[in-house]
Coordinates of N, CA, C and O in Angstrom, one line a residue:
M1 N -19.2 7.9 21.7 CA -18.6 6.6 21.5 C -17.5 6.6 20.4 O -16.5 6.0 20.5
T2 N -17.8 7.3 19.3 CA -16.9 7.4 18.2 C -15.6 8.0 18.6 O -14.5 7.6 18.2
L3 N -15.7 9.0 19.5 CA -14.4 9.7 19.9 C -13.6 8.7 20.7 O -12.4 8.7 20.7
R4 N -14.2 7.8 21.4 CA -13.5 6.8 22.2 C -12.7 5.9 21.3 O -11.6 5.6 21.5
Y5 N -13.4 5.5 20.2 CA -12.7 4.6 19.2 C -11.6 5.4 18.4 O -10.6 4.8 18.0
A6 N -11.8 6.7 18.2 CA -10.9 7.5 17.5 C -9.5 7.6 18.2 O -8.5 7.9 17.6
R7 N -9.6 7.3 19.5 CA -8.3 7.4 20.3 C -7.4 6.2 20.1 O -6.3 6.2 20.6
V8 N -7.9 5.2 19.4 CA -7.0 4.0 19.2 C -6.0 4.5 18.2 O -6.2 4.8 17.1
M9 N -4.7 4.4 18.6 CA -3.6 4.9 17.8 C -3.1 3.8 16.9 O -3.1 2.6 17.3
P10 N -2.7 4.2 15.7 CA -2.2 3.2 14.8 C -1.0 2.4 15.4 O -0.8 1.2 15.1
Q11 N -0.2 3.1 16.2 CA 1.0 2.5 16.8 C 0.5 1.3 17.7 O 1.1 0.3 17.8
K12 N -0.5 1.6 18.5 CA -1.1 0.6 19.4 C -1.5 -0.7 18.6 O -1.3 -1.8 19.0
L13 N -2.2 -0.4 17.5 CA -2.7 -1.5 16.6 C -1.5 -2.3 16.1 O -1.5 -3.5 16.1
R14 N -0.5 -1.6 15.6 CA 0.7 -2.2 15.1 C 1.4 -3.1 16.2 O 1.8 -4.2 15.9
D15 N 1.5 -2.5 17.4 CA 2.2 -3.2 18.5 C 1.4 -4.5 18.8 O 2.0 -5.6 19.0
D16 N 0.1 -4.4 18.9 CA -0.7 -5.6 19.2 C -0.6 -6.6 18.1 O -0.5 -7.8 18.4
Y17 N -0.6 -6.2 16.8 CA -0.4 -7.1 15.7 C 0.9 -7.9 15.8 O 1.0 -9.1 15.7
L18 N 2.0 -7.1 16.0 CA 3.4 -7.7 16.1 C 3.5 -8.6 17.3 O 4.1 -9.7 17.2
K19 N 2.8 -8.3 18.4 CA 2.8 -9.2 19.6 C 2.1 -10.5 19.3 O 2.6 -11.6 19.6
A20 N 1.0 -10.4 18.6 CA 0.2 -11.6 18.2 C 1.0 -12.5 17.2 O 1.1 -13.7 17.4
V21 N 1.7 -11.8 16.3 CA 2.5 -12.6 15.3 C 3.7 -13.3 16.0 O 4.0 -14.4 15.8
D22 N 4.3 -12.6 16.9 CA 5.4 -13.1 17.7 C 5.0 -14.4 18.5 O 5.6 -15.4 18.5
Q23 N 3.8 -14.3 19.1 CA 3.3 -15.4 19.9 C 3.0 -16.6 18.9 O 3.2 -17.7 19.3
L24 N 2.4 -16.3 17.8 CA 2.1 -17.3 16.8 C 3.4 -18.0 16.4 O 3.4 -19.3 16.3
E25 N 4.4 -17.3 16.1 CA 5.7 -17.9 15.7 C 6.3 -18.7 16.8 O 7.0 -19.7 16.5
K26 N 6.1 -18.4 18.0 CA 6.7 -19.1 19.1 C 6.0 -20.5 19.3 O 6.6 -21.5 19.7
D27 N 4.7 -20.5 18.9 CA 3.9 -21.7 19.1 C 4.0 -22.7 18.0 O 3.5 -23.8 18.1
V28 N 4.6 -22.3 16.9 CA 4.7 -23.2 15.7 C 6.2 -23.7 15.6 O 7.1 -22.8 15.5
L29 N 6.4 -24.9 15.5 CA 7.8 -25.4 15.3 C 8.1 -25.2 13.8 O 7.5 -25.8 12.9
L30 N 9.1 -24.4 13.6 CA 9.6 -24.2 12.2 C 10.5 -25.3 11.7 O 11.4 -25.7 12.5
P31 N 10.4 -25.7 10.5 CA 11.3 -26.7 10.0 C 12.7 -26.1 9.7 O 12.8 -24.9 9.4
T32 N 13.7 -27.0 9.9 CA 15.0 -26.5 9.5 C 15.4 -27.0 8.2 O 14.9 -28.1 7.7
L33 N 16.3 -26.3 7.5 CA 16.7 -26.7 6.2 C 18.1 -27.3 6.3 O 18.9 -26.9 7.2
P34 N 18.4 -28.3 5.5 CA 19.7 -28.9 5.6 C 20.8 -27.9 5.2 O 20.6 -27.0 4.5
Y35 N 22.0 -28.2 5.7 CA 23.1 -27.3 5.5 C 23.4 -27.1 4.0 O 23.7 -26.0 3.6
E36 N 23.3 -28.1 3.2 CA 23.5 -28.0 1.8 C 22.6 -27.0 1.1 O 22.9 -26.4 0.1
S37 N 21.4 -26.8 1.7 CA 20.5 -25.8 1.2 C 21.0 -24.4 1.2 O 20.5 -23.5 0.5
K38 N 22.0 -24.1 2.0 CA 22.4 -22.7 2.2 C 23.1 -22.2 0.9 O 23.2 -21.0 0.7
N39 N 23.4 -23.1 0.0 CA 24.0 -22.7 -1.3 C 23.0 -22.5 -2.4 O 23.3 -22.1 -3.5
L40 N 21.7 -22.8 -2.1 CA 20.7 -22.6 -3.1 C 20.3 -21.2 -3.2 O 20.4 -20.4 -2.3
P41 N 19.8 -20.8 -4.4 CA 19.2 -19.4 -4.5 C 18.0 -19.2 -3.6 O 17.4 -20.2 -3.2
L42 N 17.8 -18.0 -3.2 CA 16.7 -17.7 -2.2 C 15.3 -18.3 -2.7 O 14.6 -18.8 -1.8
A43 N 15.0 -18.2 -3.9 CA 13.7 -18.6 -4.4 C 13.6 -20.1 -4.2 O 12.5 -20.6 -3.8
E44 N 14.7 -20.9 -4.4 CA 14.6 -22.3 -4.2 C 14.5 -22.7 -2.7 O 13.9 -23.6 -2.3
L45 N 15.2 -21.9 -1.9 CA 15.2 -22.1 -0.4 C 13.7 -21.9 0.1 O 13.2 -22.7 0.9
L46 N 13.1 -20.8 -0.4 CA 11.7 -20.5 0.0 C 10.8 -21.6 -0.5 O 9.9 -22.0 0.2
Q47 N 11.0 -22.2 -1.7 CA 10.2 -23.3 -2.2 C 10.4 -24.5 -1.3 O 9.4 -25.2 -1.0
E48 N 11.6 -24.8 -0.9 CA 11.8 -25.9 0.0 C 11.2 -25.7 1.3 O 10.5 -26.6 1.9
L49 N 11.2 -24.5 1.8 CA 10.6 -24.2 3.1 C 9.1 -24.3 3.0 O 8.4 -24.9 3.9
L50 N 8.5 -23.9 1.9 CA 7.1 -24.1 1.6 C 6.7 -25.5 1.7 O 5.7 -25.9 2.3
G51 N 7.5 -26.4 1.1 CA 7.2 -27.8 1.1 C 7.2 -28.4 2.4 O 6.3 -29.2 2.8
R52 N 8.2 -28.0 3.2 CA 8.3 -28.5 4.6 C 7.2 -28.0 5.5 O 6.7 -28.7 6.3
L53 N 6.9 -26.7 5.3 CA 5.8 -26.2 6.1 C 4.4 -26.9 5.8 O 3.7 -27.2 6.7
S54 N 4.2 -27.1 4.5 CA 3.0 -27.8 4.0 C 2.9 -29.2 4.6 O 1.9 -29.7 5.0
S55 N 4.1 -29.9 4.6 CA 4.0 -31.3 5.1 C 3.8 -31.3 6.6 O 3.1 -32.2 7.1
Q56 N 4.4 -30.4 7.3 CA 4.2 -30.3 8.8 C 2.8 -30.0 9.1 O 2.2 -30.4 10.1
A57 N 2.2 -29.2 8.3 CA 0.8 -28.8 8.5 C -0.2 -29.9 8.4 O -1.2 -29.9 9.0
L58 N 0.2 -31.0 7.7 CA -0.6 -32.1 7.5 C -0.5 -33.2 8.6 O -1.2 -34.1 8.7
E59 N 0.5 -33.0 9.4 CA 0.8 -34.0 10.5 C -0.4 -33.9 11.5 O -1.0 -32.8 11.8
P60 N -0.7 -35.0 12.1 CA -1.8 -35.1 13.1 C -1.4 -34.1 14.3 O -0.3 -34.0 14.8
G61 N -2.4 -33.4 14.7 CA -2.3 -32.4 15.8 C -1.7 -31.1 15.5 O -1.5 -30.2 16.3
A62 N -1.3 -30.9 14.2 CA -0.7 -29.7 13.8 C -1.7 -28.6 13.8 O -2.9 -28.8 13.4
D63 N -1.4 -27.4 14.1 CA -2.3 -26.2 14.1 C -2.3 -25.7 12.7 O -1.5 -24.9 12.3
K64 N -3.3 -26.2 11.9 CA -3.3 -25.9 10.5 C -3.5 -24.4 10.2 O -3.0 -23.9 9.3
K65 N -4.2 -23.7 11.1 CA -4.4 -22.3 10.9 C -3.1 -21.5 11.0 O -2.8 -20.7 10.2
R66 N -2.3 -21.9 12.0 CA -1.0 -21.2 12.2 C 0.0 -21.5 11.1 O 0.7 -20.7 10.6
Y67 N 0.0 -22.8 10.7 CA 0.8 -23.1 9.6 C 0.4 -22.4 8.3 O 1.2 -22.0 7.5
G68 N -0.9 -22.3 8.1 CA -1.5 -21.6 7.0 C -1.0 -20.1 6.9 O -0.6 -19.6 5.8
V69 N -0.9 -19.5 8.1 CA -0.4 -18.1 8.1 C 1.0 -18.1 7.7 O 1.4 -17.2 6.9
L70 N 1.9 -19.0 8.2 CA 3.3 -19.0 7.8 C 3.5 -19.3 6.3 O 4.3 -18.8 5.6
I71 N 2.6 -20.2 5.8 CA 2.7 -20.6 4.4 C 2.4 -19.4 3.5 O 3.1 -19.1 2.5
R72 N 1.3 -18.7 3.9 CA 0.9 -17.5 3.1 C 2.0 -16.4 3.1 O 2.3 -15.8 2.1
R73 N 2.6 -16.2 4.3 CA 3.7 -15.2 4.4 C 4.9 -15.6 3.5 O 5.5 -14.8 2.9
T74 N 5.2 -16.9 3.6 CA 6.4 -17.4 2.8 C 6.1 -17.2 1.3 O 7.0 -16.8 0.5
K75 N 4.9 -17.5 0.9 CA 4.5 -17.3 -0.5 C 4.6 -15.9 -0.9 O 5.1 -15.5 -2.0
R76 N 4.1 -14.9 -0.1 CA 4.2 -13.5 -0.4 C 5.7 -13.1 -0.5 O 6.1 -12.3 -1.4
L77 N 6.5 -13.6 0.4 CA 7.9 -13.3 0.4 C 8.6 -13.8 -0.9 O 9.3 -13.1 -1.6
K78 N 8.2 -15.0 -1.3 CA 8.7 -15.5 -2.6 C 8.3 -14.7 -3.8 O 9.1 -14.4 -4.7
T79 N 7.0 -14.2 -3.8 CA 6.5 -13.4 -4.9 C 7.2 -12.1 -4.9 O 7.6 -11.6 -6.0
E80 N 7.4 -11.4 -3.7 CA 8.1 -10.2 -3.7 C 9.6 -10.3 -4.1 O 10.1 -9.4 -4.8
L81 N 10.2 -11.4 -3.8 CA 11.6 -11.7 -4.2 C 11.7 -11.8 -5.7 O 12.6 -11.2 -6.3
A82 N 10.7 -12.4 -6.3 CA 10.7 -12.6 -7.7 C 10.6 -11.2 -8.5 O 11.1 -11.1 -9.5
T83 N 9.9 -10.3 -7.8 CA 9.8 -9.0 -8.5 C 11.1 -8.2 -8.4 O 11.2 -7.2 -9.2
L84 N 12.0 -8.6 -7.5 CA 13.3 -7.9 -7.5 C 14.2 -8.3 -8.5 O 15.2 -7.6 -8.9
N85 N 14.0 -9.5 -9.0 CA 15.0 -10.1 -10.0 C 14.6 -9.8 -11.4 O 13.6 -9.5 -11.8

């Protein structure tokens, strides 16, 4: 049985993960940012995006779990961006 599980390739796991993430992103309506926001620094844009995602997650019928995933990803991106500056 162990040998059967050992045959699971990391590439297959990665592909399955990316497919699941892609499906998740298709199912969640992403907020758009106003045109004026394009002149803001990236950190401020991400903060605005976080606010919009958070407010959409609170709407009735919103898939809170999926919005939570996007919010966590955006927070990680914001943190990583801060380490570059």
